[in-house]
PDB file of C-alpha atoms and ligand atoms in Angstrom:
ATOM      1  CA  MET A 288      23.728 -14.080   1.762  1.00 42.00           C
ATOM      2  CA  ALA A 289      22.992 -12.638  -1.649  1.00 43.00           C
ATOM      3  CA  SER A 290      23.629 -15.767  -3.396  1.00 46.00           C
ATOM      4  CA  ARG A 291      20.674 -17.441  -1.446  1.00 84.00           C
ATOM      5  CA  LEU A 292      18.044 -15.037  -2.802  1.00 94.00           C
ATOM      6  CA  LEU A 293      16.112 -16.855  -5.683  1.00 96.00           C
ATOM      7  CA  VAL A 294      14.307 -14.649  -8.035  1.00 98.00           C
ATOM      8  CA  ALA A 295      11.475 -16.662  -9.435  1.00 98.00           C
ATOM      9  CA  ARG A 296       9.584 -15.345 -12.547  1.00 98.00           C
ATOM     10  CA  SER A 297       7.747 -18.161 -13.614  1.00 98.00           C
ATOM     11  CA  MET A 298       5.140 -20.421 -11.645  1.00 98.00           C
ATOM     12  CA  ALA A 299       7.429 -23.404 -12.031  1.00 98.00           C
ATOM     13  CA  ALA A 300      10.439 -21.293 -10.430  1.00 98.00           C
ATOM     14  CA  LEU A 301       8.018 -20.292  -7.635  1.00 98.00           C
ATOM     15  CA  GLY A 302       6.911 -23.817  -6.916  1.00 97.00           C
ATOM     16  CA  ARG A 303      10.705 -24.849  -6.830  1.00 96.00           C
ATOM     17  CA  ALA A 304      11.444 -22.021  -4.631  1.00 96.00           C
ATOM     18  CA  LEU A 305       8.607 -22.307  -2.056  1.00 95.00           C
ATOM     19  CA  THR A 306       8.104 -25.886  -1.763  1.00 94.00           C
ATOM     20  CA  PRO A 307      11.297 -26.391   0.421  1.00 94.00           C
ATOM     21  CA  LEU A 308      10.659 -23.388   2.604  1.00 93.00           C
ATOM     22  CA  ARG A 309       7.150 -24.806   3.422  1.00 92.00           C
ATOM     23  CA  LYS A 310       8.725 -28.140   4.954  1.00 93.00           C
ATOM     24  CA  ASN A 311       7.811 -29.000   8.538  1.00 92.00           C
ATOM     25  CA  GLY A 312       4.948 -26.631   8.742  1.00 93.00           C
ATOM     26  CA  LYS A 313       7.111 -23.586   8.224  1.00 96.00           C
ATOM     27  CA  LYS A 314       5.239 -20.427   7.973  1.00 96.00           C
ATOM     28  CA  ILE A 315       5.578 -18.173   4.922  1.00 96.00           C
ATOM     29  CA  ALA A 316       5.049 -14.327   5.017  1.00 97.00           C
ATOM     30  CA  LEU A 317       4.455 -12.284   1.824  1.00 98.00           C
ATOM     31  CA  VAL A 318       5.298  -8.488   1.272  1.00 98.00           C
ATOM     32  CA  PRO A 319       3.510  -7.623  -1.828  1.00 98.00           C
ATOM     33  CA  THR A 320       5.247  -4.506  -3.414  1.00 98.00           C
ATOM     34  CA  MET A 321       5.565  -2.854  -6.738  1.00 97.00           C
ATOM     35  CA  GLY A 322       9.376  -2.353  -6.338  1.00 97.00           C
ATOM     36  CA  ALA A 323      11.138   1.006  -5.868  1.00 96.00           C
ATOM     37  CA  LEU A 324      11.669  -0.161  -2.331  1.00 97.00           C
ATOM     38  CA  HIS A 325      12.114   2.419   0.438  1.00 95.00           C
ATOM     39  CA  ALA A 326      12.719   2.086   4.220  1.00 95.00           C
ATOM     40  CA  GLY A 327       8.851   1.623   4.793  1.00 96.00           C
ATOM     41  CA  HIS A 328       8.833  -1.469   2.624  1.00 97.00           C
ATOM     42  CA  LEU A 329      12.109  -2.679   4.406  1.00 97.00           C
ATOM     43  CA  ALA A 330      10.438  -2.475   7.666  1.00 97.00           C
ATOM     44  CA  LEU A 331       7.450  -4.406   6.326  1.00 97.00           C
ATOM     45  CA  VAL A 332      10.148  -7.043   5.423  1.00 98.00           C
ATOM     46  CA  ARG A 333      11.719  -6.860   9.052  1.00 97.00           C
ATOM     47  CA  ALA A 334       8.137  -7.379  10.284  1.00 97.00           C
ATOM     48  CA  ALA A 335       7.283 -10.256   8.196  1.00 97.00           C
ATOM     49  CA  GLN A 336      10.509 -11.936   9.440  1.00 97.00           C
ATOM     50  CA  ARG A 337       9.322 -11.807  12.649  1.00 95.00           C
ATOM     51  CA  ARG A 338       5.929 -13.227  11.686  1.00 94.00           C
ATOM     52  CA  GLY A 339       6.991 -15.964   9.402  1.00 92.00           C
ATOM     53  CA  ASP A 340       9.967 -18.376   9.191  1.00 94.00           C
ATOM     54  CA  HIS A 341      10.694 -17.275   5.528  1.00 96.00           C
ATOM     55  CA  VAL A 342       9.875 -14.106   3.740  1.00 97.00           C
ATOM     56  CA  ILE A 343       8.679 -13.723   0.038  1.00 97.00           C
ATOM     57  CA  VAL A 344       8.810 -10.288  -1.413  1.00 98.00           C
ATOM     58  CA  SER A 345       6.602  -9.852  -4.823  1.00 98.00           C
ATOM     59  CA  ILE A 346       7.778  -6.966  -7.041  1.00 98.00           C
ATOM     60  CA  PHE A 347       5.412  -6.321  -9.852  1.00 98.00           C
ATOM     61  CA  VAL A 348       4.247  -2.828 -11.229  1.00 98.00           C
ATOM     62  CA  ASN A 349       0.624  -3.871 -11.682  1.00 98.00           C
ATOM     63  CA  PRO A 350      -0.804  -2.291 -14.752  1.00 98.00           C
ATOM     64  CA  THR A 351      -4.443  -2.971 -13.954  1.00 97.00           C
ATOM     65  CA  GLN A 352      -4.464  -0.560 -11.049  1.00 98.00           C
ATOM     66  CA  PHE A 353      -3.221   2.474 -12.974  1.00 97.00           C
ATOM     67  CA  ALA A 354      -5.725   4.389 -15.359  1.00 96.00           C
ATOM     68  CA  PRO A 355      -4.334   5.374 -18.686  1.00 95.00           C
ATOM     69  CA  ASN A 356      -3.483   9.092 -17.432  1.00 92.00           C
ATOM     70  CA  GLU A 357      -1.721   7.678 -14.514  1.00 93.00           C
ATOM     71  CA  ASP A 358       1.933   7.161 -13.963  1.00 93.00           C
ATOM     72  CA  PHE A 359       2.232   3.448 -14.757  1.00 96.00           C
ATOM     73  CA  ALA A 360       5.096   4.146 -17.587  1.00 96.00           C
ATOM     74  CA  SER A 361       7.054   6.332 -15.467  1.00 94.00           C
ATOM     75  CA  TYR A 362       6.677   4.584 -12.084  1.00 95.00           C
ATOM     76  CA  PRO A 363      10.121   4.029 -10.649  1.00 95.00           C
ATOM     77  CA  ARG A 364      11.611   0.510 -11.456  1.00 97.00           C
ATOM     78  CA  THR A 365      14.741  -0.099  -9.496  1.00 97.00           C
ATOM     79  CA  PHE A 366      15.069  -4.065  -9.485  1.00 98.00           C
ATOM     80  CA  GLU A 367      18.757  -4.390  -9.036  1.00 97.00           C
ATOM     81  CA  ARG A 368      18.790  -2.043  -6.104  1.00 97.00           C
ATOM     82  CA  ASP A 369      15.573  -3.498  -4.794  1.00 98.00           C
ATOM     83  CA  ARG A 370      16.994  -7.161  -5.059  1.00 98.00           C
ATOM     84  CA  ASP A 371      20.334  -6.067  -3.222  1.00 97.00           C
ATOM     85  CA  ALA A 372      18.474  -4.608  -0.268  1.00 98.00           C
ATOM     86  CA  LEU A 373      16.357  -7.580  -0.032  1.00 98.00           C
ATOM     87  CA  ALA A 374      19.318  -9.872  -0.117  1.00 96.00           C
ATOM     88  CA  SER A 375      21.114  -7.891   2.564  1.00 96.00           C
ATOM     89  CA  LEU A 376      18.044  -8.383   4.863  1.00 96.00           C
ATOM     90  CA  GLY A 377      18.104 -12.252   4.181  1.00 93.00           C
ATOM     91  CA  VAL A 378      14.978 -12.583   2.112  1.00 95.00           C
ATOM     92  CA  LYS A 379      14.752 -16.025   0.452  1.00 87.00           C
ATOM     93  CA  VAL A 380      12.528 -15.399  -2.583  1.00 97.00           C
ATOM     94  CA  ILE A 381      11.633 -12.707  -4.738  1.00 98.00           C
ATOM     95  CA  TRP A 382       8.520 -13.298  -6.933  1.00 98.00           C
ATOM     96  CA  ALA A 383       8.816 -11.147  -9.943  1.00 98.00           C
ATOM     97  CA  PRO A 384       6.237 -12.387 -12.480  1.00 98.00           C
ATOM     98  CA  THR A 385       5.998 -10.821 -15.877  1.00 97.00           C
ATOM     99  CA  ALA A 386       2.850  -9.007 -17.107  1.00 97.00           C
ATOM    100  CA  ALA A 387       2.427 -11.752 -19.713  1.00 97.00           C
ATOM    101  CA  LEU A 388       2.279 -14.416 -16.753  1.00 97.00           C
ATOM    102  CA  MET A 389      -0.058 -12.326 -14.690  1.00 98.00           C
ATOM    103  CA  TYR A 390      -2.237 -11.276 -17.397  1.00 98.00           C
ATOM    104  CA  PRO A 391      -1.835 -13.687 -20.374  1.00 98.00           C
ATOM    105  CA  SER A 392      -3.683 -13.175 -23.713  1.00 98.00           C
ATOM    106  CA  GLY A 393      -7.479 -13.824 -23.106  1.00 98.00           C
ATOM    107  CA  PHE A 394      -7.377 -13.035 -19.365  1.00 98.00           C
ATOM    108  CA  ALA A 395     -10.852 -12.162 -18.662  1.00 98.00           C
ATOM    109  CA  THR A 396     -11.411 -12.223 -14.819  1.00 98.00           C
ATOM    110  CA  ARG A 397     -11.474  -9.169 -12.199  1.00 97.00           C
ATOM    111  CA  VAL A 398     -12.071  -9.334  -8.674  1.00 98.00           C
ATOM    112  CA  VAL A 399     -14.235  -6.141  -7.915  1.00 98.00           C
ATOM    113  CA  PRO A 400     -14.354  -5.398  -4.274  1.00 98.00           C
ATOM    114  CA  GLU A 401     -17.270  -3.730  -2.518  1.00 98.00           C
ATOM    115  CA  GLY A 402     -17.499  -2.378   1.139  1.00 97.00           C
ATOM    116  CA  ALA A 403     -14.401  -0.171   2.024  1.00 98.00           C
ATOM    117  CA  ALA A 404     -13.552  -0.112  -1.776  1.00 98.00           C
ATOM    118  CA  THR A 405     -16.561   2.079  -2.522  1.00 98.00           C
ATOM    119  CA  ALA A 406     -16.080   4.392   0.478  1.00 98.00           C
ATOM    120  CA  GLY A 407     -15.670   7.421  -1.794  1.00 98.00           C
ATOM    121  CA  LEU A 408     -12.165   8.134  -0.972  1.00 98.00           C
ATOM    122  CA  GLU A 409      -9.557   6.759  -3.402  1.00 98.00           C
ATOM    123  CA  ASP A 410     -12.161   5.145  -5.532  1.00 98.00           C
ATOM    124  CA  ARG A 411     -13.756   8.380  -6.292  1.00 98.00           C
ATOM    125  CA  PHE A 412     -10.562   9.766  -7.988  1.00 97.00           C
ATOM    126  CA  ARG A 413      -8.989   6.345  -9.042  1.00 97.00           C
ATOM    127  CA  PRO A 414     -12.175   4.288 -10.086  1.00 96.00           C
ATOM    128  CA  GLN A 415     -10.120   1.540 -11.652  1.00 95.00           C
ATOM    129  CA  PHE A 416      -7.813   1.042  -8.688  1.00 98.00           C
ATOM    130  CA  PHE A 417      -9.255  -1.198  -6.169  1.00 98.00           C
ATOM    131  CA  ALA A 418     -10.428  -3.844  -8.957  1.00 98.00           C
ATOM    132  CA  GLY A 419      -6.921  -3.793  -9.977  1.00 98.00           C
ATOM    133  CA  VAL A 420      -5.295  -3.971  -6.766  1.00 98.00           C
ATOM    134  CA  ALA A 421      -7.784  -6.825  -5.645  1.00 98.00           C
ATOM    135  CA  THR A 422      -7.295  -8.882  -8.793  1.00 98.00           C
ATOM    136  CA  VAL A 423      -3.634  -8.870  -8.418  1.00 98.00           C
ATOM    137  CA  VAL A 424      -3.424  -9.311  -4.668  1.00 98.00           C
ATOM    138  CA  THR A 425      -5.881 -12.490  -5.061  1.00 98.00           C
ATOM    139  CA  LYS A 426      -3.477 -13.760  -7.708  1.00 98.00           C
ATOM    140  CA  LEU A 427      -0.465 -13.012  -5.578  1.00 98.00           C
ATOM    141  CA  PHE A 428      -1.987 -14.741  -2.588  1.00 98.00           C
ATOM    142  CA  THR A 429      -3.034 -17.631  -4.690  1.00 98.00           C
ATOM    143  CA  GLN A 430       0.298 -18.089  -6.405  1.00 98.00           C
ATOM    144  CA  CYS A 431       2.420 -17.668  -3.130  1.00 98.00           C
ATOM    145  CA  ARG A 432       0.049 -19.315  -0.604  1.00 97.00           C
ATOM    146  CA  PRO A 433       1.400 -17.191   2.348  1.00 97.00           C
ATOM    147  CA  ASP A 434       0.328 -17.741   5.979  1.00 97.00           C
ATOM    148  CA  PHE A 435       0.619 -13.932   6.654  1.00 97.00           C
ATOM    149  CA  ALA A 436       0.651 -10.819   4.216  1.00 98.00           C
ATOM    150  CA  LEU A 437       1.988  -7.389   5.161  1.00 98.00           C
ATOM    151  CA  PHE A 438       0.670  -4.249   4.163  1.00 98.00           C
ATOM    152  CA  GLY A 439       1.459  -0.621   5.201  1.00 97.00           C
ATOM    153  CA  GLU A 440      -1.117   1.538   6.625  1.00 98.00           C
ATOM    154  CA  LYS A 441      -0.190   4.307   4.399  1.00 98.00           C
ATOM    155  CA  ASP A 442      -2.598   2.980   1.759  1.00 98.00           C
ATOM    156  CA  TYR A 443      -5.179   2.791   4.507  1.00 98.00           C
ATOM    157  CA  GLN A 444      -8.204   2.078   2.167  1.00 98.00           C
ATOM    158  CA  GLN A 445      -6.277  -0.529   0.425  1.00 98.00           C
ATOM    159  CA  LEU A 446      -5.361  -2.417   3.576  1.00 98.00           C
ATOM    160  CA  LYS A 447      -9.055  -2.593   4.627  1.00 98.00           C
ATOM    161  CA  VAL A 448     -10.032  -3.573   1.131  1.00 98.00           C
ATOM    162  CA  VAL A 449      -7.256  -6.581   1.075  1.00 98.00           C
ATOM    163  CA  THR A 450      -8.034  -7.530   4.707  1.00 98.00           C
ATOM    164  CA  ARG A 451     -11.682  -8.112   3.708  1.00 98.00           C
ATOM    165  CA  LEU A 452     -10.639  -9.760   0.370  1.00 98.00           C
ATOM    166  CA  ALA A 453      -8.533 -12.453   2.094  1.00 98.00           C
ATOM    167  CA  ARG A 454     -11.487 -13.400   4.586  1.00 98.00           C
ATOM    168  CA  ASP A 455     -14.280 -13.183   1.843  1.00 98.00           C
ATOM    169  CA  LEU A 456     -12.452 -15.333  -0.417  1.00 98.00           C
ATOM    170  CA  ASP A 457     -10.846 -17.868   2.161  1.00 98.00           C
ATOM    171  CA  LEU A 458      -7.571 -17.200   0.980  1.00 97.00           C
ATOM    172  CA  GLY A 459      -6.118 -18.684   4.287  1.00 97.00           C
ATOM    173  CA  VAL A 460      -3.882 -15.635   4.716  1.00 98.00           C
ATOM    174  CA  LYS A 461      -3.794 -13.225   7.636  1.00 98.00           C
ATOM    175  CA  VAL A 462      -3.426  -9.746   6.516  1.00 98.00           C
ATOM    176  CA  VAL A 463      -1.127  -7.905   9.096  1.00 98.00           C
ATOM    177  CA  ALA A 464      -0.986  -3.987   9.116  1.00 98.00           C
ATOM    178  CA  MET A 465       2.097  -1.915   9.656  1.00 97.00           C
ATOM    179  CA  THR A 466       2.292   1.559  10.789  1.00 97.00           C
ATOM    180  CA  THR A 467       3.557   4.195   8.249  1.00 98.00           C
ATOM    181  CA  LYS A 468       7.168   4.877   8.158  1.00 97.00           C
ATOM    182  CA  ARG A 469       7.935   8.788   7.798  1.00 98.00           C
ATOM    183  CA  GLU A 470      10.778  11.159   6.971  1.00 98.00           C
ATOM    184  CA  LYS A 471      11.814  13.276   9.989  1.00 98.00           C
ATOM    185  CA  ASP A 472       9.585  16.008   8.999  1.00 98.00           C
ATOM    186  CA  GLY A 473       6.547  13.689   8.951  1.00 98.00           C
ATOM    187  CA  LEU A 474       6.131  12.961   5.262  1.00 98.00           C
ATOM    188  CA  ALA A 475       4.878   9.315   4.808  1.00 98.00           C
ATOM    189  CA  LEU A 476       7.552   7.229   2.851  1.00 97.00           C
ATOM    190  CA  SER A 477       6.285   6.693  -0.625  1.00 96.00           C
ATOM    191  CA  SER A 478       7.954   5.338  -3.899  1.00 94.00           C
ATOM    192  CA  ARG A 479       6.250   8.464  -5.592  1.00 95.00           C
ATOM    193  CA  ASN A 480       8.343  10.992  -3.284  1.00 97.00           C
ATOM    194  CA  VAL A 481      11.008  10.759  -5.989  1.00 95.00           C
ATOM    195  CA  TYR A 482       8.782  12.688  -8.298  1.00 96.00           C
ATOM    196  CA  LEU A 483       8.784  15.779  -5.898  1.00 98.00           C
ATOM    197  CA  SER A 484      10.876  18.934  -6.871  1.00 98.00           C
ATOM    198  CA  ALA A 485      12.737  20.523  -4.046  1.00 98.00           C
ATOM    199  CA  GLU A 486      10.000  23.052  -3.461  1.00 98.00           C
ATOM    200  CA  GLU A 487       7.131  20.523  -3.607  1.00 98.00           C
ATOM    201  CA  ARG A 488       9.164  18.356  -1.064  1.00 98.00           C
ATOM    202  CA  ALA A 489       9.487  21.209   1.133  1.00 98.00           C
ATOM    203  CA  ALA A 490       5.788  21.642   1.062  1.00 98.00           C
ATOM    204  CA  ALA A 491       4.502  18.163   1.466  1.00 98.00           C
ATOM    205  CA  PRO A 492       4.938  17.845   5.264  1.00 98.00           C
ATOM    206  CA  VAL A 493       1.885  19.818   5.367  1.00 98.00           C
ATOM    207  CA  LEU A 494      -0.356  16.692   4.945  1.00 98.00           C
ATOM    208  CA  TYR A 495       0.924  14.989   8.059  1.00 98.00           C
ATOM    209  CA  ARG A 496       1.166  18.070   9.943  1.00 98.00           C
ATOM    210  CA  THR A 497      -2.572  18.896   9.122  1.00 98.00           C
ATOM    211  CA  LEU A 498      -3.754  15.458   9.901  1.00 98.00           C
ATOM    212  CA  LYS A 499      -2.161  15.611  13.377  1.00 98.00           C
ATOM    213  CA  ASP A 500      -3.487  19.075  14.133  1.00 98.00           C
ATOM    214  CA  CYS A 501      -7.111  17.847  12.864  1.00 98.00           C
ATOM    215  CA  ALA A 502      -6.594  14.629  15.002  1.00 98.00           C
ATOM    216  CA  ALA A 503      -5.749  16.562  18.149  1.00 98.00           C
ATOM    217  CA  LYS A 504      -8.704  18.949  17.777  1.00 97.00           C
ATOM    218  CA  ILE A 505     -11.102  16.408  17.009  1.00 96.00           C
ATOM    219  CA  GLY A 506      -9.824  14.386  20.013  1.00 95.00           C
ATOM    220  CA  ALA A 507     -10.198  17.305  22.208  1.00 95.00           C
ATOM    221  CA  GLY A 508     -13.950  17.664  21.300  1.00 95.00           C
ATOM    222  CA  ARG A 509     -13.863  20.162  18.453  1.00 96.00           C
ATOM    223  CA  GLY A 510     -16.679  20.025  15.727  1.00 96.00           C
ATOM    224  CA  ILE A 511     -15.425  17.717  13.060  1.00 96.00           C
ATOM    225  CA  GLY A 512     -16.664  19.982  10.176  1.00 96.00           C
ATOM    226  CA  ALA A 513     -15.031  23.003  11.218  1.00 97.00           C
ATOM    227  CA  VAL A 514     -11.739  21.365  11.929  1.00 98.00           C
ATOM    228  CA  LEU A 515     -11.612  19.707   8.394  1.00 98.00           C
ATOM    229  CA  ALA A 516     -12.456  22.822   6.893  1.00 98.00           C
ATOM    230  CA  ASP A 517      -9.609  24.588   8.495  1.00 98.00           C
ATOM    231  CA  GLY A 518      -7.378  21.624   7.616  1.00 98.00           C
ATOM    232  CA  ARG A 519      -8.340  21.629   3.978  1.00 98.00           C
ATOM    233  CA  ARG A 520      -7.419  25.372   3.803  1.00 98.00           C
ATOM    234  CA  ALA A 521      -4.065  24.774   5.348  1.00 98.00           C
ATOM    235  CA  ILE A 522      -3.228  22.023   2.820  1.00 98.00           C
ATOM    236  CA  GLU A 523      -4.368  24.226  -0.158  1.00 98.00           C
ATOM    237  CA  ARG A 524      -2.388  27.284   1.086  1.00 98.00           C
ATOM    238  CA  ALA A 525       0.710  25.055   1.010  1.00 98.00           C
ATOM    239  CA  GLY A 526       0.134  24.346  -2.868  1.00 98.00           C
ATOM    240  CA  PHE A 527      -1.689  21.264  -2.910  1.00 98.00           C
ATOM    241  CA  VAL A 528      -4.886  20.620  -5.225  1.00 98.00           C
ATOM    242  CA  LEU A 529      -6.933  18.637  -2.505  1.00 98.00           C
ATOM    243  CA  ASP A 530      -8.689  15.590  -3.524  1.00 98.00           C
ATOM    244  CA  TYR A 531     -10.180  14.929   0.103  1.00 98.00           C
ATOM    245  CA  LEU A 532      -9.602  15.556   3.741  1.00 98.00           C
ATOM    246  CA  GLU A 533     -12.206  13.367   5.523  1.00 98.00           C
ATOM    247  CA  ALA A 534     -12.867  11.710   8.837  1.00 98.00           C
ATOM    248  CA  ARG A 535     -14.177   7.989   8.449  1.00 98.00           C
ATOM    249  CA  HIS A 536     -14.976   5.354  10.856  1.00 97.00           C
ATOM    250  CA  ALA A 537     -11.489   3.522  11.162  1.00 98.00           C
ATOM    251  CA  GLU A 538     -13.032   0.096  10.243  1.00 96.00           C
ATOM    252  CA  THR A 539     -15.817   0.517   7.821  1.00 96.00           C
ATOM    253  CA  LEU A 540     -14.795   3.867   6.342  1.00 98.00           C
ATOM    254  CA  ALA A 541     -18.057   5.112   6.482  1.00 97.00           C
ATOM    255  CA  PRO A 542     -18.516   8.880   7.046  1.00 96.00           C
ATOM    256  CA  VAL A 543     -18.633   9.892  10.566  1.00 94.00           C
ATOM    257  CA  ALA A 544     -20.883  12.927  11.929  1.00 84.00           C
ATOM    258  CA  SER A 545     -19.364  13.410  15.295  1.00 88.00           C
ATOM    259  CA  GLY A 546     -16.236  12.845  17.287  1.00 85.00           C
ATOM    260  CA  LYS A 547     -18.387  10.037  19.347  1.00 87.00           C
ATOM    261  CA  ASP A 548     -18.300   7.764  16.196  1.00 88.00           C
ATOM    262  CA  VAL A 549     -15.260   6.050  17.103  1.00 90.00           C
ATOM    263  CA  PRO A 550     -12.701   4.728  16.101  1.00 97.00           C
ATOM    264  CA  ILE A 551     -11.974   7.621  13.729  1.00 98.00           C
ATOM    265  CA  ARG A 552      -9.443   7.707  10.860  1.00 98.00           C
ATOM    266  CA  LEU A 553      -8.567  10.980   9.020  1.00 98.00           C
ATOM    267  CA  LEU A 554      -7.672  10.333   5.301  1.00 98.00           C
ATOM    268  CA  VAL A 555      -6.287  12.896   3.006  1.00 98.00           C
ATOM    269  CA  ALA A 556      -5.318  12.724  -0.635  1.00 98.00           C
ATOM    270  CA  GLY A 557      -3.912  15.784  -3.002  1.00 98.00           C
ATOM    271  CA  ARG A 558      -1.622  16.430  -5.985  1.00 98.00           C
ATOM    272  CA  ILE A 559       1.254  18.729  -5.684  1.00 98.00           C
ATOM    273  CA  GLY A 560       2.504  19.589  -9.096  1.00 97.00           C
ATOM    274  CA  LYS A 561       2.546  16.101 -10.835  1.00 94.00           C
ATOM    275  CA  THR A 562       2.551  14.083  -7.730  1.00 96.00           C
ATOM    276  CA  ARG A 563      -0.329  12.591  -5.816  1.00 97.00           C
ATOM    277  CA  LEU A 564       0.210  11.980  -2.189  1.00 98.00           C
ATOM    278  CA  ILE A 565      -1.871  10.328   0.466  1.00 98.00           C
ATOM    279  CA  ASP A 566      -1.734   9.924   4.113  1.00 98.00           C
ATOM    280  CA  ASN A 567      -3.838   9.244   7.122  1.00 98.00           C
ATOM    281  CA  ILE A 568      -3.946   9.137  10.964  1.00 98.00           C
ATOM    282  CA  GLY A 569      -5.950   7.607  13.857  1.00 98.00           C
ATOM    283  CA  VAL A 570      -7.847   9.961  16.218  1.00 97.00           C
TER     284      VAL A 570
HETATM  285  O1  LIG B 709       0.737  -0.897  -2.421  1.00 61.59           O
HETATM  286  C1  LIG B 709       1.106  -1.678  -3.436  1.00 61.59           C
HETATM  287  O2  LIG B 709       2.272  -1.427  -3.519  1.00 61.59           O
HETATM  288  C2  LIG B 709       0.258  -2.263  -4.390  1.00 61.59           C
HETATM  289  O3  LIG B 709      -1.079  -1.482  -4.546  1.00 61.59           O
HETATM  290  C3  LIG B 709       0.104  -3.711  -4.316  1.00 61.59           C
HETATM  291  C4  LIG B 709      -0.753  -4.210  -3.123  1.00 61.59           C
HETATM  292  C5  LIG B 709       1.579  -4.414  -4.265  1.00 61.59           C
HETATM  293  C6  LIG B 709      -0.571  -4.275  -5.251  1.00 61.59           C
HETATM  294  O4  LIG B 709      -0.051  -4.091  -6.735  1.00 61.59           O
END
């Protein structure tokens, strides 16, 4: 099994790996990642296997989506472990381009998304993030030309941005969303969870607990403003510095004024110690 997994690091190698997979109209599903794979990524791979005949996983820690003060240098890189996990799932190709291939000297083009990318959520705290994501995802889609691409709902705003991007630019790929995988105590799986100290890890499930609590109250007709104010206090009491806890329209990410503006998604982001975590839930 493991020997049949090809790691492509150049466009020529990617072409050689993909051409036979595409024969007879076979469908390709792509799972774009930055590596440091966890059970959530592996669930995306399994879902991709159900959608496509062959699965490609891209592993590229994309420098352009990190601000200078963010964790690009320390972002966990676990390539051998990732490769073994993907081999054991029967993945055929890992696309692992170098930064020089993705952003060669003289690179001068960015994809700058609007709409959901400017909703005032992640973009308010990470102003460079969505142009970096949109640029790299556009490149990954044009390089791999998948029929499907799978993204987790944990990065909900990102999911909306790439779904729109694929449509707007006619990239011929259907973006498929997967529900968030969680630890038993509700913490959303994230490559960044490894940064948490034992104490921070124990506090972190407050995010999901609060989201669930707020969703239940808003669903039962309580006023959004008061519910979210209580939620913010609960998260801050647990030791988070909160970036936002907001109720938005689940499709447009526009602010919602009342529980009647359905469908509603609650989204949260905050820092505990040095780690920034995000999560979300449907009402
Ligand atoms: O969600 C991620 O891991 C990244 O933002 C992505 C989509 C692979 C782009 O670098």
